[in-house]
PDB file of C-alpha atoms in Angstrom:
ATOM      1  CA  ALA A1473     -16.334   3.954   0.056  1.00 47.00           C
ATOM      2  CA  ARG A1474     -12.549   3.703   0.567  1.00 46.00           C
ATOM      3  CA  VAL A1475     -12.222   7.486   0.216  1.00 50.00           C
ATOM      4  CA  ASP A1476     -14.829   7.957   2.950  1.00 56.00           C
ATOM      5  CA  GLN A1477     -13.290   5.271   5.183  1.00 58.00           C
ATOM      6  CA  PRO A1478      -9.497   5.652   4.848  1.00 55.00           C
ATOM      7  CA  LEU A1479      -7.414   3.329   6.957  1.00 60.00           C
ATOM      8  CA  LEU A1480      -3.979   2.555   5.534  1.00 58.00           C
ATOM      9  CA  SER A1481      -3.604   6.042   4.079  1.00 59.00           C
ATOM     10  CA  ASP A1482      -4.375   7.537   7.496  1.00 61.00           C
ATOM     11  CA  LEU A1483      -1.748   5.349   9.101  1.00 59.00           C
ATOM     12  CA  GLU A1484       0.836   6.251   6.486  1.00 63.00           C
ATOM     13  CA  ARG A1485       0.071   9.949   7.073  1.00 67.00           C
ATOM     14  CA  SER A1486      -0.104   9.744  10.872  1.00 65.00           C
ATOM     15  CA  LEU A1487       2.686   7.295  11.656  1.00 65.00           C
ATOM     16  CA  PRO A1488       5.613   9.720  11.075  1.00 70.00           C
ATOM     17  CA  ARG A1489       3.906  12.350  13.248  1.00 66.00           C
ATOM     18  CA  LEU A1490       3.239   9.821  16.012  1.00 63.00           C
ATOM     19  CA  LEU A1491       6.808   8.508  15.877  1.00 67.00           C
ATOM     20  CA  SER A1492       8.312  11.979  16.049  1.00 68.00           C
ATOM     21  CA  SER A1493       5.972  12.983  18.887  1.00 66.00           C
ATOM     22  CA  ARG A1494       7.174   9.944  20.854  1.00 64.00           C
ATOM     23  CA  GLY A1495      10.819  10.941  20.319  1.00 65.00           C
ATOM     24  CA  GLU A1496      11.721   7.976  18.129  1.00 57.00           C
ATOM     25  CA  GLY A1497      15.167   8.051  16.534  1.00 50.00           C
ATOM     26  CA  ARG A1498      14.086   8.327  12.898  1.00 48.00           C
ATOM     27  CA  ALA A1499      13.154  11.634  11.364  1.00 47.00           C
ATOM     28  CA  ALA A1500       9.470  12.215  10.707  1.00 45.00           C
ATOM     29  CA  GLY A1501       8.430  10.342   7.602  1.00 47.00           C
ATOM     30  CA  GLU A1502      11.621   8.314   7.400  1.00 46.00           C
ATOM     31  CA  PRO A1503      10.976   4.567   7.317  1.00 48.00           C
ATOM     32  CA  GLU A1504      13.168   1.970   8.946  1.00 49.00           C
ATOM     33  CA  ALA A1505      16.524   1.857   7.149  1.00 47.00           C
ATOM     34  CA  GLY A1506      16.357  -0.148   3.953  1.00 44.00           C
ATOM     35  CA  ARG A1507      12.633  -0.933   4.232  1.00 45.00           C
ATOM     36  CA  GLY A1508       9.687   0.342   2.238  1.00 45.00           C
ATOM     37  CA  PRO A1509       6.062   0.264   3.285  1.00 47.00           C
ATOM     38  CA  ALA A1510       4.646  -3.200   3.960  1.00 50.00           C
ATOM     39  CA  GLY A1511       4.431  -5.255   0.806  1.00 49.00           C
ATOM     40  CA  THR A1512       6.846  -3.085  -1.174  1.00 46.00           C
ATOM     41  CA  PRO A1513      10.498  -3.626  -2.056  1.00 48.00           C
ATOM     42  CA  PRO A1514      13.238  -1.989   0.016  1.00 48.00           C
ATOM     43  CA  LEU A1515      13.567   1.764  -0.469  1.00 45.00           C
ATOM     44  CA  HIS A1516      17.285   1.437  -1.162  1.00 47.00           C
ATOM     45  CA  PRO A1517      17.830  -1.174  -3.880  1.00 49.00           C
ATOM     46  CA  GLU A1518      21.442  -1.715  -2.779  1.00 58.00           C
ATOM     47  CA  ALA A1519      20.274  -2.851   0.671  1.00 54.00           C
ATOM     48  CA  PRO A1520      19.917  -6.617   0.888  1.00 59.00           C
ATOM     49  CA  PRO A1521      16.358  -7.781   1.527  1.00 61.00           C
ATOM     50  CA  ALA A1522      15.539  -8.944   5.024  1.00 61.00           C
ATOM     51  CA  PRO A1523      15.708 -12.726   5.445  1.00 62.00           C
ATOM     52  CA  PRO A1524      12.300 -14.412   5.470  1.00 64.00           C
ATOM     53  CA  ALA A1525      10.895 -14.815   8.960  1.00 62.00           C
ATOM     54  CA  SER A1526       9.869 -18.186  10.294  1.00 68.00           C
ATOM     55  CA  ALA A1527       6.159 -18.580  11.035  1.00 65.00           C
ATOM     56  CA  ALA A1528       7.177 -19.461  14.607  1.00 74.00           C
ATOM     57  CA  ASP A1529       9.213 -16.250  14.990  1.00 78.00           C
ATOM     58  CA  PRO A1530       7.709 -14.283  17.940  1.00 81.00           C
ATOM     59  CA  ALA A1531       9.029 -11.069  16.379  1.00 79.00           C
ATOM     60  CA  LEU A1532       6.223 -11.362  13.813  1.00 76.00           C
ATOM     61  CA  LEU A1533       3.763 -10.542  16.581  1.00 79.00           C
ATOM     62  CA  ALA A1534       5.831  -7.787  18.180  1.00 86.00           C
ATOM     63  CA  ILE A1535       4.194  -4.371  18.014  1.00 88.00           C
ATOM     64  CA  ASP A1536       4.705  -1.074  19.741  1.00 90.00           C
ATOM     65  CA  ALA A1537       1.481  -1.251  21.764  1.00 92.00           C
ATOM     66  CA  ALA A1538       1.713   2.347  23.002  1.00 93.00           C
ATOM     67  CA  LEU A1539       2.138   3.610  19.452  1.00 93.00           C
ATOM     68  CA  VAL A1540      -0.801   1.538  18.200  1.00 94.00           C
ATOM     69  CA  GLU A1541      -2.940   2.808  21.088  1.00 95.00           C
ATOM     70  CA  ASP A1542      -1.960   6.421  20.351  1.00 96.00           C
ATOM     71  CA  TRP A1543      -2.791   5.946  16.674  1.00 96.00           C
ATOM     72  CA  LEU A1544      -6.167   4.323  17.370  1.00 97.00           C
ATOM     73  CA  VAL A1545      -7.164   7.038  19.852  1.00 97.00           C
ATOM     74  CA  ARG A1546      -6.134   9.737  17.353  1.00 97.00           C
ATOM     75  CA  PHE A1547      -8.065   7.904  14.622  1.00 96.00           C
ATOM     76  CA  LEU A1548     -11.221   7.891  16.784  1.00 97.00           C
ATOM     77  CA  VAL A1549     -10.856  11.608  17.552  1.00 97.00           C
ATOM     78  CA  GLU A1550     -10.310  12.473  13.876  1.00 96.00           C
ATOM     79  CA  GLU A1551     -13.099  10.258  12.550  1.00 96.00           C
ATOM     80  CA  MET A1552     -15.728  10.757  15.253  1.00 96.00           C
ATOM     81  CA  VAL A1553     -15.189  14.262  16.592  1.00 96.00           C
ATOM     82  CA  GLU A1554     -13.373  16.240  13.922  1.00 96.00           C
ATOM     83  CA  ARG A1555     -14.831  14.644  10.802  1.00 96.00           C
ATOM     84  CA  ARG A1556     -18.368  13.749  11.883  1.00 96.00           C
ATOM     85  CA  GLY A1557     -19.036  15.898  14.956  1.00 97.00           C
ATOM     86  CA  PHE A1558     -19.834  13.013  17.344  1.00 97.00           C
ATOM     87  CA  ARG A1559     -18.729  13.709  20.898  1.00 97.00           C
ATOM     88  CA  ARG A1560     -20.320  10.704  22.627  1.00 98.00           C
ATOM     89  CA  ALA A1561     -20.300   6.955  22.023  1.00 98.00           C
ATOM     90  CA  ALA A1562     -22.412   3.957  22.978  1.00 97.00           C
ATOM     91  CA  VAL A1563     -20.532   0.675  23.331  1.00 97.00           C
ATOM     92  CA  GLY A1564     -21.929  -2.824  23.733  1.00 96.00           C
ATOM     93  CA  LEU A1565     -19.874  -4.257  26.588  1.00 96.00           C
ATOM     94  CA  SER A1566     -19.827  -8.047  26.808  1.00 94.00           C
ATOM     95  CA  GLY A1567     -16.965  -8.728  29.184  1.00 91.00           C
ATOM     96  CA  GLY A1568     -14.794  -9.960  26.309  1.00 94.00           C
ATOM     97  CA  VAL A1569     -11.526  -8.520  25.083  1.00 95.00           C
ATOM     98  CA  ASP A1570     -12.881  -6.879  21.912  1.00 95.00           C
ATOM     99  CA  SER A1571     -15.550  -4.819  23.633  1.00 95.00           C
ATOM    100  CA  ALA A1572     -13.230  -3.973  26.553  1.00 97.00           C
ATOM    101  CA  VAL A1573     -10.565  -2.616  24.180  1.00 97.00           C
ATOM    102  CA  THR A1574     -13.205  -0.676  22.240  1.00 97.00           C
ATOM    103  CA  ALA A1575     -14.568   0.870  25.440  1.00 98.00           C
ATOM    104  CA  ALA A1576     -11.072   1.763  26.677  1.00 98.00           C
ATOM    105  CA  LEU A1577     -10.102   3.420  23.386  1.00 98.00           C
ATOM    106  CA  CYS A1578     -13.370   5.374  23.274  1.00 98.00           C
ATOM    107  CA  ALA A1579     -12.895   6.498  26.885  1.00 98.00           C
ATOM    108  CA  ARG A1580      -9.403   7.752  26.032  1.00 98.00           C
ATOM    109  CA  ALA A1581     -10.567   9.472  22.853  1.00 98.00           C
ATOM    110  CA  LEU A1582     -13.787  11.050  24.139  1.00 98.00           C
ATOM    111  CA  GLY A1583     -13.434  11.031  27.911  1.00 98.00           C
ATOM    112  CA  PRO A1584     -15.125   8.409  30.108  1.00 98.00           C
ATOM    113  CA  GLU A1585     -18.089  10.689  30.823  1.00 98.00           C
ATOM    114  CA  ASN A1586     -18.897  10.642  27.082  1.00 98.00           C
ATOM    115  CA  VAL A1587     -18.951   6.865  26.688  1.00 98.00           C
ATOM    116  CA  HIS A1588     -21.964   4.798  27.742  1.00 98.00           C
ATOM    117  CA  ALA A1589     -21.771   1.015  27.940  1.00 98.00           C
ATOM    118  CA  PHE A1590     -24.715  -1.287  27.360  1.00 98.00           C
ATOM    119  CA  LEU A1591     -24.639  -4.796  28.815  1.00 98.00           C
ATOM    120  CA  LEU A1592     -27.129  -6.960  26.934  1.00 97.00           C
ATOM    121  CA  PRO A1593     -27.303 -10.387  28.594  1.00 97.00           C
ATOM    122  CA  HIS A1594     -29.566 -13.299  27.714  1.00 96.00           C
ATOM    123  CA  ARG A1595     -30.588 -15.854  30.330  1.00 96.00           C
ATOM    124  CA  ALA A1596     -28.093 -18.248  28.692  1.00 93.00           C
ATOM    125  CA  SER A1597     -25.244 -15.720  29.028  1.00 94.00           C
ATOM    126  CA  SER A1598     -22.391 -16.525  31.349  1.00 93.00           C
ATOM    127  CA  PRO A1599     -22.680 -14.671  34.681  1.00 94.00           C
ATOM    128  CA  GLU A1600     -18.913 -14.154  34.541  1.00 96.00           C
ATOM    129  CA  SER A1601     -19.193 -12.178  31.286  1.00 95.00           C
ATOM    130  CA  GLY A1602     -21.585  -9.724  32.938  1.00 96.00           C
ATOM    131  CA  ALA A1603     -19.326  -9.437  35.977  1.00 97.00           C
ATOM    132  CA  HIS A1604     -16.331  -8.777  33.715  1.00 97.00           C
ATOM    133  CA  ALA A1605     -18.264  -6.146  31.747  1.00 97.00           C
ATOM    134  CA  ARG A1606     -19.203  -4.365  34.993  1.00 97.00           C
ATOM    135  CA  LEU A1607     -15.562  -4.501  36.123  1.00 97.00           C
ATOM    136  CA  VAL A1608     -14.432  -2.951  32.830  1.00 97.00           C
ATOM    137  CA  ALA A1609     -17.042  -0.179  33.036  1.00 98.00           C
ATOM    138  CA  GLY A1610     -16.036   0.545  36.639  1.00 98.00           C
ATOM    139  CA  ALA A1611     -12.315   0.532  35.893  1.00 97.00           C
ATOM    140  CA  LEU A1612     -12.809   2.924  32.969  1.00 98.00           C
ATOM    141  CA  GLY A1613     -15.235   5.128  34.885  1.00 98.00           C
ATOM    142  CA  ILE A1614     -17.885   4.867  32.179  1.00 98.00           C
ATOM    143  CA  PRO A1615     -21.600   4.703  32.999  1.00 98.00           C
ATOM    144  CA  HIS A1616     -23.404   1.520  32.035  1.00 98.00           C
ATOM    145  CA  ARG A1617     -26.889   0.131  31.736  1.00 98.00           C
ATOM    146  CA  GLU A1618     -27.922  -3.502  31.720  1.00 97.00           C
ATOM    147  CA  ILE A1619     -30.849  -4.586  29.515  1.00 97.00           C
ATOM    148  CA  ASP A1620     -31.853  -8.248  29.501  1.00 97.00           C
ATOM    149  CA  ILE A1621     -32.581  -9.338  25.921  1.00 97.00           C
ATOM    150  CA  THR A1622     -34.096 -12.712  26.832  1.00 97.00           C
ATOM    151  CA  GLY A1623     -37.687 -11.579  26.157  1.00 97.00           C
ATOM    152  CA  ALA A1624     -36.869 -10.111  22.756  1.00 97.00           C
ATOM    153  CA  VAL A1625     -34.819 -13.127  21.628  1.00 97.00           C
ATOM    154  CA  GLU A1626     -37.233 -15.756  22.914  1.00 97.00           C
ATOM    155  CA  GLY A1627     -40.242 -13.870  21.562  1.00 97.00           C
ATOM    156  CA  TYR A1628     -38.755 -13.857  18.071  1.00 97.00           C
ATOM    157  CA  LEU A1629     -37.570 -17.467  18.218  1.00 97.00           C
ATOM    158  CA  SER A1630     -40.816 -18.889  19.594  1.00 97.00           C
ATOM    159  CA  GLU A1631     -42.843 -17.118  16.918  1.00 97.00           C
ATOM    160  CA  HIS A1632     -40.574 -17.489  13.885  1.00 97.00           C
ATOM    161  CA  GLU A1633     -37.953 -20.182  14.516  1.00 97.00           C
ATOM    162  CA  PRO A1634     -39.058 -22.550  17.293  1.00 96.00           C
ATOM    163  CA  GLU A1635     -36.739 -25.312  16.032  1.00 97.00           C
ATOM    164  CA  ALA A1636     -33.610 -23.125  15.944  1.00 96.00           C
ATOM    165  CA  ASP A1637     -30.417 -24.902  16.996  1.00 96.00           C
ATOM    166  CA  ALA A1638     -27.862 -23.432  19.424  1.00 95.00           C
ATOM    167  CA  ARG A1639     -25.852 -21.771  16.639  1.00 96.00           C
ATOM    168  CA  ARG A1640     -28.905 -20.036  15.206  1.00 96.00           C
ATOM    169  CA  ARG A1641     -30.036 -18.978  18.685  1.00 96.00           C
ATOM    170  CA  GLY A1642     -26.616 -17.418  19.271  1.00 94.00           C
ATOM    171  CA  ASN A1643     -26.842 -15.628  15.948  1.00 96.00           C
ATOM    172  CA  VAL A1644     -30.268 -14.200  16.878  1.00 96.00           C
ATOM    173  CA  MET A1645     -28.804 -13.000  20.207  1.00 95.00           C
ATOM    174  CA  ALA A1646     -25.949 -11.281  18.373  1.00 94.00           C
ATOM    175  CA  ARG A1647     -28.337  -9.592  15.926  1.00 95.00           C
ATOM    176  CA  THR A1648     -30.585  -8.458  18.780  1.00 95.00           C
ATOM    177  CA  ARG A1649     -27.577  -6.886  20.501  1.00 94.00           C
ATOM    178  CA  MET A1650     -26.647  -5.060  17.315  1.00 90.00           C
TER     179      MET A1650
END
């Protein structure tokens, strides 16, 4: 399964190319001076190891967002288009950050005309989440369709789990959306 779904190996292969294409100072394939890949000792044994970072150190969260975006878009193109022949995507758009980022990356990788968003509200869903999802779809220029899942969820619950608590109801909603 790891051979069919490479992640770290793709990054290790693609990162030097992405860095050089962005005009970074290091030569393609050359890691930061004195550092090996994450989790490995320094490449140059004579270089002193970096001091341990404090858990409160904001530098631990610092990333090159443009580089990460470029890599993720390239990954989607390679995996979806080049490797599997998919040229279109369907995205469940909830109004949350995860689905918004997914939709934006797919729109960049495939073109907004090739991404279709589905908004799948339940009567208990927040109206703001639907409004946010519509804003995201509009801002990205991707078509969307709204399908209320209340009937499907309530039909299942009333027949099979009438005593379901709020957590279980939420889980059924999530599974219906999937």
